[in-house]
Short mmCIF file of C-alpha atoms in Angstrom, two decimals:
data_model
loop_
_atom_site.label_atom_id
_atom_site.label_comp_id
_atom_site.label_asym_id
_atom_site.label_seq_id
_atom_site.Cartn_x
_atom_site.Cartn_y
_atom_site.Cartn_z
CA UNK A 4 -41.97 -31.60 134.65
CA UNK A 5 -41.93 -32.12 131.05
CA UNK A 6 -40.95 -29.14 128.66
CA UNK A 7 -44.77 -29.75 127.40
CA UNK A 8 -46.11 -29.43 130.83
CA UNK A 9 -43.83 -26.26 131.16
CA UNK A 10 -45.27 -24.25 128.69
CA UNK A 11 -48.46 -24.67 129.36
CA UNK A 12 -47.95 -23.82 132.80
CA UNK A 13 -46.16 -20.13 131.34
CA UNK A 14 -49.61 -19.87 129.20
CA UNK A 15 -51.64 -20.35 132.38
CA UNK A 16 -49.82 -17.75 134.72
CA UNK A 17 -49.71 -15.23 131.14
CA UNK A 18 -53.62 -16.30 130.84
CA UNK A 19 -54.39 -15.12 133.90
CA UNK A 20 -53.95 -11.25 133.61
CA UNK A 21 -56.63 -9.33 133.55
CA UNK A 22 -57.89 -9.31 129.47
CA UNK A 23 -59.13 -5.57 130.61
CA UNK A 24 -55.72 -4.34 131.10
CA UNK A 25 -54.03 -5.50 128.14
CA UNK A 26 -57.01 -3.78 125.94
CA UNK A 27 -56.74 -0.73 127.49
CA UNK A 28 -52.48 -0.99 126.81
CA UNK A 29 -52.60 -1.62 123.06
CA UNK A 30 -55.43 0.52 122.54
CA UNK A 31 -58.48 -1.34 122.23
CA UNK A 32 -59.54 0.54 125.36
CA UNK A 33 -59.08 4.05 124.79
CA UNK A 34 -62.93 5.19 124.73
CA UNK A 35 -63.67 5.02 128.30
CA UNK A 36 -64.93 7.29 129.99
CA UNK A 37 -62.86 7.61 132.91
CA UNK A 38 -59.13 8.38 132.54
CA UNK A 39 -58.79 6.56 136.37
CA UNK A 40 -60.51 3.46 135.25
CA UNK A 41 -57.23 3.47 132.25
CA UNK A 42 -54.52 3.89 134.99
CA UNK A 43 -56.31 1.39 137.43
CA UNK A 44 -56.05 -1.14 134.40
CA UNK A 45 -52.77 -0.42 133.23
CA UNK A 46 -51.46 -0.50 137.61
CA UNK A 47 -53.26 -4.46 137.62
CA UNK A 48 -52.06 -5.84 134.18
CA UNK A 49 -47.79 -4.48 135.89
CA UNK A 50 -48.35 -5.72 139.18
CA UNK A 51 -50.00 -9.13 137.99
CA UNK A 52 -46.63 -9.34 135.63
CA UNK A 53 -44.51 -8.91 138.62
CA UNK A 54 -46.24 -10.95 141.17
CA UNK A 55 -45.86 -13.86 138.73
CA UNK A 56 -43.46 -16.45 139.46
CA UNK A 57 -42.32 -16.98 136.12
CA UNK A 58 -41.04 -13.34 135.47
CA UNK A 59 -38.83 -13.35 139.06
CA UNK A 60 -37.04 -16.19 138.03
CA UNK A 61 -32.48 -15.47 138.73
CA UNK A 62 -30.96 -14.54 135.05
CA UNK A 63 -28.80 -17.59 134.98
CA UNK A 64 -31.71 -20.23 135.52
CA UNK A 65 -33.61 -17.95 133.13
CA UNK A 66 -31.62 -17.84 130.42
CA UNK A 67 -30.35 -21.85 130.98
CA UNK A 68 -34.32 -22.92 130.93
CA UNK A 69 -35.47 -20.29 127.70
CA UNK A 70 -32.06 -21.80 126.08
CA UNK A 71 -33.19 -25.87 126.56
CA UNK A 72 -36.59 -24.55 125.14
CA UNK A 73 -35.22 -22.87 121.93
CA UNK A 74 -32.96 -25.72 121.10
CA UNK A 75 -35.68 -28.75 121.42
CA UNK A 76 -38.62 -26.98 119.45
CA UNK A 77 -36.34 -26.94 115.99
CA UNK A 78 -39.40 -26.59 113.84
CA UNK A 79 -42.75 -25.14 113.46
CA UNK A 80 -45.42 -25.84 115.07
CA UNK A 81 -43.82 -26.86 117.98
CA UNK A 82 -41.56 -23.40 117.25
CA UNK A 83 -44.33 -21.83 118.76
CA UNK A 84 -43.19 -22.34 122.01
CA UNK A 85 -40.57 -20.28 121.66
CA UNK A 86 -42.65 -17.09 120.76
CA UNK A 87 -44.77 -17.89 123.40
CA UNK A 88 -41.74 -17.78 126.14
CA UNK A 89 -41.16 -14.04 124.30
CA UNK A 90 -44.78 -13.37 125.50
CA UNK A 91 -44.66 -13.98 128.77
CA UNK A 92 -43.00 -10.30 130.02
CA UNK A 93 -40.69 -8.15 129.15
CA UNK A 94 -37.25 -9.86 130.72
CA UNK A 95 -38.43 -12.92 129.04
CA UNK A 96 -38.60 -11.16 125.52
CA UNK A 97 -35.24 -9.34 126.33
CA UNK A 98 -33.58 -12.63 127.33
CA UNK A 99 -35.30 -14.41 124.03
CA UNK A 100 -34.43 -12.12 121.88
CA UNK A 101 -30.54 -12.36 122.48
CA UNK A 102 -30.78 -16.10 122.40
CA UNK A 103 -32.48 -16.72 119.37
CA UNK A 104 -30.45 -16.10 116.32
CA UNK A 105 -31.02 -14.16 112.60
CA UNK A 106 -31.78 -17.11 110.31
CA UNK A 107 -28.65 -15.97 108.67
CA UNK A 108 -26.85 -17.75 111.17
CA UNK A 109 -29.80 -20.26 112.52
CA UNK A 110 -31.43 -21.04 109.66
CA UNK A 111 -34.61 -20.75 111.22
CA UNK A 112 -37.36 -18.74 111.33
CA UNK A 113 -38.97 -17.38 114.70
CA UNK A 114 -40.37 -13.78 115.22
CA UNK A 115 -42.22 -11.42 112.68
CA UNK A 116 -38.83 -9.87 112.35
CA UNK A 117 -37.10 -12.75 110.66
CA UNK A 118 -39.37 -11.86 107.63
CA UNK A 119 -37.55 -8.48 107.09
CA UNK A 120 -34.02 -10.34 107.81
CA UNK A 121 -31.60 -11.82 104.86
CA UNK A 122 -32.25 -15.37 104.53
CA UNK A 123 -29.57 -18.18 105.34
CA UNK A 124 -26.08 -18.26 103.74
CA UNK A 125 -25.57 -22.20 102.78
CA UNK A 126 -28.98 -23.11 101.99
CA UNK A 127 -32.07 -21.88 100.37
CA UNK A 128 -35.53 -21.39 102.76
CA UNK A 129 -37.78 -23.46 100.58
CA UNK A 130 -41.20 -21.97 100.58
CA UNK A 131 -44.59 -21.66 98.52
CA UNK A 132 -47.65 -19.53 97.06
CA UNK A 133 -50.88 -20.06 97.25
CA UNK A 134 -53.09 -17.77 94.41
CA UNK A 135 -56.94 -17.31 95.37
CA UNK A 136 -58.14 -15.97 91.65
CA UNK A 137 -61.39 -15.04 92.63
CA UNK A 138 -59.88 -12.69 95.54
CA UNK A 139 -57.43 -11.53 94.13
CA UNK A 140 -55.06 -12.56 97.10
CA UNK A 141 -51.79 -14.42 97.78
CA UNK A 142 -50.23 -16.25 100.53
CA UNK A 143 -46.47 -17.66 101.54
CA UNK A 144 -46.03 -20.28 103.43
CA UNK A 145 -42.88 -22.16 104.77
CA UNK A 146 -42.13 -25.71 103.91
CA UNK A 147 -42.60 -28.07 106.41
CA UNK A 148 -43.00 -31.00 104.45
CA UNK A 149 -41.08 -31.23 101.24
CA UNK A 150 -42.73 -33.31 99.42
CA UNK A 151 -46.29 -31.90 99.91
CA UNK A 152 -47.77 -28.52 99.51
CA UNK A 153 -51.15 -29.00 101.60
CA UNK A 154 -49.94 -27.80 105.12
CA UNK A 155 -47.40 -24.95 106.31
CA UNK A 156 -46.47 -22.20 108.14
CA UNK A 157 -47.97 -19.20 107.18
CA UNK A 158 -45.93 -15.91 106.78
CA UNK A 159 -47.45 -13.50 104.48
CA UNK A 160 -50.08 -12.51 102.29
CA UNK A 161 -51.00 -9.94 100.29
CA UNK A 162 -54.26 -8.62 97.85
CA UNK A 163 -54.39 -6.92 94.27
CA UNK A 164 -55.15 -3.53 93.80
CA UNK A 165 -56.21 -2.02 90.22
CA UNK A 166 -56.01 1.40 89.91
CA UNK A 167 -56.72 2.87 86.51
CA UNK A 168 -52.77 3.78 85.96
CA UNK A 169 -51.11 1.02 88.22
CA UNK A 170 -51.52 -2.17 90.25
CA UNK A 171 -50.81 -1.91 93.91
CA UNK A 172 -50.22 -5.62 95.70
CA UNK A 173 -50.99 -5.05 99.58
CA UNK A 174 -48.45 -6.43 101.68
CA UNK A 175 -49.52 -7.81 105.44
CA UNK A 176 -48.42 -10.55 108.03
CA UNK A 177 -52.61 -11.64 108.67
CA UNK A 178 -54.39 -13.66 105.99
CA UNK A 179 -57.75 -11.99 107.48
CA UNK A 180 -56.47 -8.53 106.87
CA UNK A 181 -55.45 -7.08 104.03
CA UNK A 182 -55.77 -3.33 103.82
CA UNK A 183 -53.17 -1.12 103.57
CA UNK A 184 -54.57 1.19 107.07
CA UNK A 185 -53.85 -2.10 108.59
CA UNK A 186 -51.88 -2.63 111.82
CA UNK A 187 -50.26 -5.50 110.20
CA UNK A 188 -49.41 -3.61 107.12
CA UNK A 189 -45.79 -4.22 106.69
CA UNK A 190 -45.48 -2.61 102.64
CA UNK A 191 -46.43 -3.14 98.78
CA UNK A 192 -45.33 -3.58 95.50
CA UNK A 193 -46.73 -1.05 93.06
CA UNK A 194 -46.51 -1.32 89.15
CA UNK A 195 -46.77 0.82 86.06
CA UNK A 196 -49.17 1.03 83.39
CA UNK A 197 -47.96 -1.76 81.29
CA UNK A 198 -46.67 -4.14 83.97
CA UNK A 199 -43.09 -3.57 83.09
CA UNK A 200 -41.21 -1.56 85.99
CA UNK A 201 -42.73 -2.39 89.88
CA UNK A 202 -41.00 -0.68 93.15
CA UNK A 203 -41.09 -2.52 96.49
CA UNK A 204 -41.88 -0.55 99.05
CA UNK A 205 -41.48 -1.14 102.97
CA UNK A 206 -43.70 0.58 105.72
CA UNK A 207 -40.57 1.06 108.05
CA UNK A 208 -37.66 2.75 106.79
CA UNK A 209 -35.05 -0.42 106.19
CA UNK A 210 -31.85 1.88 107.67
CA UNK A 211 -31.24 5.38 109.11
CA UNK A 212 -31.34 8.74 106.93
CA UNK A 213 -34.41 6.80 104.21
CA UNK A 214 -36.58 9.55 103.32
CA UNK A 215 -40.44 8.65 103.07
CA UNK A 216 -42.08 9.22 99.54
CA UNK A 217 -45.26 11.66 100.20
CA UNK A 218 -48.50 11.96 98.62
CA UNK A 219 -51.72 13.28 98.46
CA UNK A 220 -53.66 10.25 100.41
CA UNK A 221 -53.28 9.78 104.37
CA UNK A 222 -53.95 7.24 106.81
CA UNK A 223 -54.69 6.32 110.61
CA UNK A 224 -52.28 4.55 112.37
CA UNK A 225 -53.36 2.84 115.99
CA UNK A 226 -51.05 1.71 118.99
CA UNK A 227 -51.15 -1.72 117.79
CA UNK A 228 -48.70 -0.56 114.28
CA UNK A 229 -45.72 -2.51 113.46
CA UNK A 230 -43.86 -0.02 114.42
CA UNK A 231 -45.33 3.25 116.47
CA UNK A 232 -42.02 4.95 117.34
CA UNK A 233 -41.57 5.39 113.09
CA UNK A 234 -43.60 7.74 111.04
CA UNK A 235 -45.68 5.18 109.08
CA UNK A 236 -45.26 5.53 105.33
CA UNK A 237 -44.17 4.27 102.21
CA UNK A 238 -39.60 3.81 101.50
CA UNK A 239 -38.71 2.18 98.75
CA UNK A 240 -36.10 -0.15 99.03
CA UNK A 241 -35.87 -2.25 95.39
CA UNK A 242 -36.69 -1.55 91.96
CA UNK A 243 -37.34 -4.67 89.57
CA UNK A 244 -37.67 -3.79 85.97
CA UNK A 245 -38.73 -6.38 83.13
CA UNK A 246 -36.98 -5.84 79.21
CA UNK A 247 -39.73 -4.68 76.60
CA UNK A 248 -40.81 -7.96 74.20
CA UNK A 249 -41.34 -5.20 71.11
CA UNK A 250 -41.16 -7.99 68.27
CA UNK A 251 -42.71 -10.52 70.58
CA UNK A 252 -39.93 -13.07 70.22
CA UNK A 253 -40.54 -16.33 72.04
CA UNK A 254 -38.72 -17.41 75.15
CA UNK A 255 -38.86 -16.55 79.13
CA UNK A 256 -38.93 -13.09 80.50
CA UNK A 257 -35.91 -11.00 81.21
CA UNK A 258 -36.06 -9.08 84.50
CA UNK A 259 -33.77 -7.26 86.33
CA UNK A 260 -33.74 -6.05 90.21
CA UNK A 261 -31.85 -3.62 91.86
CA UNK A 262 -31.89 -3.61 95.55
CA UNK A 263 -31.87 -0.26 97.25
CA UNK A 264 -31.75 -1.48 100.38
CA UNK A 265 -29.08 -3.58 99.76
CA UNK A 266 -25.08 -3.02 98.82
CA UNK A 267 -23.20 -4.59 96.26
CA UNK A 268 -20.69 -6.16 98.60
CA UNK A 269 -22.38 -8.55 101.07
CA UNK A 270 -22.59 -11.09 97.60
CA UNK A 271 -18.94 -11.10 97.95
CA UNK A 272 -17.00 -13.58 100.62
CA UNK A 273 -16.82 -12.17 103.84
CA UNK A 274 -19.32 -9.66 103.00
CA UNK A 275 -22.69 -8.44 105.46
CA UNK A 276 -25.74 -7.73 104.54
CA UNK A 277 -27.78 -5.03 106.68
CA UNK A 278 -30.33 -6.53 109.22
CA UNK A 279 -33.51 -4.86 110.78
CA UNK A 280 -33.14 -5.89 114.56
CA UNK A 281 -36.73 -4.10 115.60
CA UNK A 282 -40.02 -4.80 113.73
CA UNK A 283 -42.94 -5.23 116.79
CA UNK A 284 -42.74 -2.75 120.16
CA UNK A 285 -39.83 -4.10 122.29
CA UNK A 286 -42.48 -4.25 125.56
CA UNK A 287 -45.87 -2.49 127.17
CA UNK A 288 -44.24 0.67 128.08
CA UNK A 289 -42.99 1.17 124.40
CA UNK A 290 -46.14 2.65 123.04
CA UNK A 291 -47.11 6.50 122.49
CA UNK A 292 -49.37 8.13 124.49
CA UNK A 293 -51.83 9.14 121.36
CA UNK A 294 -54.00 6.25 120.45
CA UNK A 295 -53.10 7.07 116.87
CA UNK A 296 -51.35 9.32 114.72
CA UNK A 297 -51.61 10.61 111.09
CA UNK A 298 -49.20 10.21 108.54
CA UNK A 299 -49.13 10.38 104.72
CA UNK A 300 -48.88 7.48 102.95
CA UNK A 301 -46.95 7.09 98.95
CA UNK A 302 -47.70 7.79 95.89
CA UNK A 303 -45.15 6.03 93.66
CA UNK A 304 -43.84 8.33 91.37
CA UNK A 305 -43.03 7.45 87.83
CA UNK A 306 -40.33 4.87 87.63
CA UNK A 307 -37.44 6.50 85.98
CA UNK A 308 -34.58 4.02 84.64
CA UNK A 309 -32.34 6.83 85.17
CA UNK A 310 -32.96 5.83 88.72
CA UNK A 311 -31.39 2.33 87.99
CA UNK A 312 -28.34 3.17 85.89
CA UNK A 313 -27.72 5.94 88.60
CA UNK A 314 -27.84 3.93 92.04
CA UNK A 315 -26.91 0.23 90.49
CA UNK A 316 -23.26 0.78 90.69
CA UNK A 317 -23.60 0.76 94.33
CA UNK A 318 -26.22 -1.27 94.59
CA UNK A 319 -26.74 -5.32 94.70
CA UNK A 320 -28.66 -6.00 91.32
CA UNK A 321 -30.00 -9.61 90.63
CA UNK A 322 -30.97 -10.85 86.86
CA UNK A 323 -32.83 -13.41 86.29
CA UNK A 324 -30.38 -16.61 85.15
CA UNK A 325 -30.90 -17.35 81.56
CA UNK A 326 -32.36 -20.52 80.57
CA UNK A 327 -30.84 -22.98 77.89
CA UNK A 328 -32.59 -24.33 75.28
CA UNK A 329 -33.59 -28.18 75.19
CA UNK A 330 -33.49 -29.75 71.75
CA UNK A 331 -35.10 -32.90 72.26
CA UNK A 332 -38.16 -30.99 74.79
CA UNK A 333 -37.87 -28.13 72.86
CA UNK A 334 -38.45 -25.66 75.66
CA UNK A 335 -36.32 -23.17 77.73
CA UNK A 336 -35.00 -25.15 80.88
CA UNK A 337 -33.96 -24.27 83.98
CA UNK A 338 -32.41 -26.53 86.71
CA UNK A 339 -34.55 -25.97 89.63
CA UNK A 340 -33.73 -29.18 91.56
CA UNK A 341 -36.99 -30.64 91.36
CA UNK A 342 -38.56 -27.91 93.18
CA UNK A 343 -40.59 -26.87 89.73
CA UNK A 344 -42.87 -29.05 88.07
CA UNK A 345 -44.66 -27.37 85.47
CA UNK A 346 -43.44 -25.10 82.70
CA UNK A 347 -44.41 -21.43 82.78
CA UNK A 348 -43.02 -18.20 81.39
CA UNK A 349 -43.18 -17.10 85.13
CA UNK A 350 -40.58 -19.30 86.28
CA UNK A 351 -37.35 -17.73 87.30
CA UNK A 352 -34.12 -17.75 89.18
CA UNK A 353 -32.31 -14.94 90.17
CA UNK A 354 -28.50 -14.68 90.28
CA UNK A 355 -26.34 -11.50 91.07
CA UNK A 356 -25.64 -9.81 88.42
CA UNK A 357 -21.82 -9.30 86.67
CA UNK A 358 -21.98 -5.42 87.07
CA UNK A 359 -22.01 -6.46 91.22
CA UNK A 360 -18.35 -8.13 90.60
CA UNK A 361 -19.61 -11.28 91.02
CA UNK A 362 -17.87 -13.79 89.19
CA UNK A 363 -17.63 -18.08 89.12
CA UNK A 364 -19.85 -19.06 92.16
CA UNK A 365 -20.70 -16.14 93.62
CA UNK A 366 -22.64 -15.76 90.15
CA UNK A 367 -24.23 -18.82 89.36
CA UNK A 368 -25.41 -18.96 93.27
CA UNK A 369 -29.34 -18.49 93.04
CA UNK A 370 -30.44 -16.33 95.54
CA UNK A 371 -34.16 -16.68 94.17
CA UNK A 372 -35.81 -19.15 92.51
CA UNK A 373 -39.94 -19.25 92.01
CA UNK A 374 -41.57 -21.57 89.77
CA UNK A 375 -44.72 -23.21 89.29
CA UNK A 376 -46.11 -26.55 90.60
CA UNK A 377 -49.93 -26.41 90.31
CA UNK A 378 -52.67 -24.28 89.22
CA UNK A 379 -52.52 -22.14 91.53
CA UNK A 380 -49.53 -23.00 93.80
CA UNK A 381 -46.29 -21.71 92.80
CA UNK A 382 -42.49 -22.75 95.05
CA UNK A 383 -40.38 -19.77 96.26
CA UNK A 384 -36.88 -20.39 97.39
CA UNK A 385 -34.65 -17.75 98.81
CA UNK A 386 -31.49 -17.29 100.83
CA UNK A 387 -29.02 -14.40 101.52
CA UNK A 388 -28.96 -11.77 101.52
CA UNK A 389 -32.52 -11.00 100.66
CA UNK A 390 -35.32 -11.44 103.11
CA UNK A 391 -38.60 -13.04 102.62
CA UNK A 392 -40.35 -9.90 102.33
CA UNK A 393 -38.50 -8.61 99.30
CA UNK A 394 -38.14 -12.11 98.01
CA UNK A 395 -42.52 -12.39 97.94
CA UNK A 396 -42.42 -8.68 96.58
CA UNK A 397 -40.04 -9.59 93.57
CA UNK A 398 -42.38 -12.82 93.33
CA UNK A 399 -45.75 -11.24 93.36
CA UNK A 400 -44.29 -8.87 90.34
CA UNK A 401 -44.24 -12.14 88.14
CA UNK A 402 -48.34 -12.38 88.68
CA UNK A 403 -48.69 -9.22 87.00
CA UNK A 404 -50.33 -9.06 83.53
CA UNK A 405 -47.42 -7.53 80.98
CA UNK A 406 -48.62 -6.57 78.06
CA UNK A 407 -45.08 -5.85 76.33
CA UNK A 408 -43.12 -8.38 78.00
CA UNK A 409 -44.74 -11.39 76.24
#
């Protein structure tokens, strides 16, 4: 039987569940009338998962067979596989999660979670935008043809919100669905008044003891949120500020980031950068009981730079590289190894900064670089120890109108 033939053989015993039961499990069901009709549901959804043959199989041949499968699909689409084997119960996500690898060490990017884990070490994941002007809405994709920009992996997106005093940019892992009450609402970047200072925020907190930021607004969460065992809310986890342009001298923008999440250290050789190991419900029985509960979302409060020159020091802060000045183009260039085309004063590469300790390669090592290559299509290139999450936050912050920074 060919590995082809194999997994669509998996889809056709995981097909065949009852559609009922799963509704009922991630909470599309909740409204009937009859609490028995629930628990019959929920009894035939388990026992058709155990009765299949696929979910019985003996550890070794399991994990020998899911192994074979995660090496030959390398890329996406045929990557797909592999989340489809996580699909198929709960030993098979168990056993597929401890085979496939952080792309820190694979390189490669599988599960939701990767999105929230630090990018490869050696290399950069080479990426792009898409901007939709009349919607107001943004998308990432992954490269999976360098030299064209037409077809790709999707990853994120995320839509503009004006407020009268700020600009929120909605964060989510569906295209379709963009609202911040979302169950695919994974966080946001919010900016000030003049488009100068911008805080990333994450819907999960990124490590243990992260206090949520409260405000006045609440939300509904359902079963189906990223993650339901987490108060959902708003933790900030980096702070990107852009220098004032007062006498409005020419030349590219000068931004700074400081990652909260993030130490100083994992920059350095040797050093390790933290890792979110959870992002979607580990299996069926991982859900609450409540088909939803309230919890207050964030208001940003005013971004204080006392807030940067107090938690930098411990902190990994990235600047953006400065350009040199061409003579005979007379522009400000960058080297961006032919992954930017076109000039524009939102171009950027970040570096980590000197105040980090980092000196010779460990500071001229781009750790972002976004640039533009069409009208509306824009490359973004990032590797460790930032994510692609924060890396499309820091991005989207470069779309924002700034009145004094240009």
């Amino acid at each position: 039987m060919s590995w082809k033939n194999f997994i669509q053989d998996i889809r056709g015993e995981f097909g065949s569940i009852p559609r009922k039961g799963f509704d009922v499990k991630f909470g599309y069901g909740m409204r009937s009338r009859s609490h028995l009709v629930v628990q019959d549901s929920l009894v035939q959804a388990i026992d058709a998962l155990k009765q299949s043959r696929w979910s019985n199989l003996p550890p070794e041949l399991l994990r020998d067979v899911l192994m074979r499968i995660e090496a030959s699909e390398y890329t996406w689409p045929p990557r797909k596989n592999v989340v489809a084997c996580a699909g198929v119960c709960q030993s098979w996500r168990e056993m597929m999660k401890e085979i496939v690898k952080s792309p820190e060490v694979s390189g490669k990017l599988t599960f939701p979670i990767s999105l929230k884990q630090p990018g490869p070490r050696d290399s950069l994941f080479q990426c792009y935008i898409k901007r939709n002007r009349s919607r107001q809405t943004y998308y990432l994709y992954l490269c999976l043809n360098e030299a064209s920009t037409d077809d790709g992996k999707f990853l994120l997106a995320a839509r503009r919100c004006r407020h009268p005093t700020h600009t929120d940019y909605i964060i989510s892992l569906y295209s379709d669905d963009l609202s911040k009450g979302s169950s695919t609402y994974v966080g946001k970047l919010r900016s000030n008044f003049l488009g100068t200072k911008f805080t990333i925020y994450d819907a999960q907190p990124p490590h243990a003891g992260v206090k949520v930021t409260k405000c006045r607004s609440t939300r509904l969460v359902d079963l189906r949120q990223i993650t339901p065992r987490v108060p959902a809310g708003n933790y900030p986890i980096a702070h990107i500020s852009y220098e004032l342009n007062v006498l409005g001298s020419r030349g590219p923008r000068k931004m700074q980031c400081v990652m909260d999440a993030i130490p100083a250290f994992p920059v350095e050789p040797g050093g390790v950068a933290p890792t979110e190991n959870d992002f979607l419900p580990s299996g069926l029985d991982g859900f609450p009981s409540l088909p939803f509960s309230r919890s207050k979302s964030s208001r940003i409060e005013s971004f204080q730079s006392e807030h940067l020159s107090d938690q930098s020091e411990a902190m990994l802060v990235l600047r953006n590289k400065g350009p040199r000045w061409h003579e005979q183009l007379q522009c400000w260039c960058l080297n961006f190894n032919g992954r930017v085309t076109i000039a524009s004063v939102k171009n950027f590469q970040l570096v980590a900064s000197p105040e980090n300790g980092a000196t010779g390669q460990e500071y001229e090592n781009v750790i972002l670089q976004f640039g533009k290559v069409g009208k509306d299509v824009f490359t973004m290139d990032y590797q460790y120890p930032i994510s692609a999450f924060q890396a499309f936050a820091i991005c989207l912050s470069s779309f924002d109108t700034k009145i004094a920074c240009e």
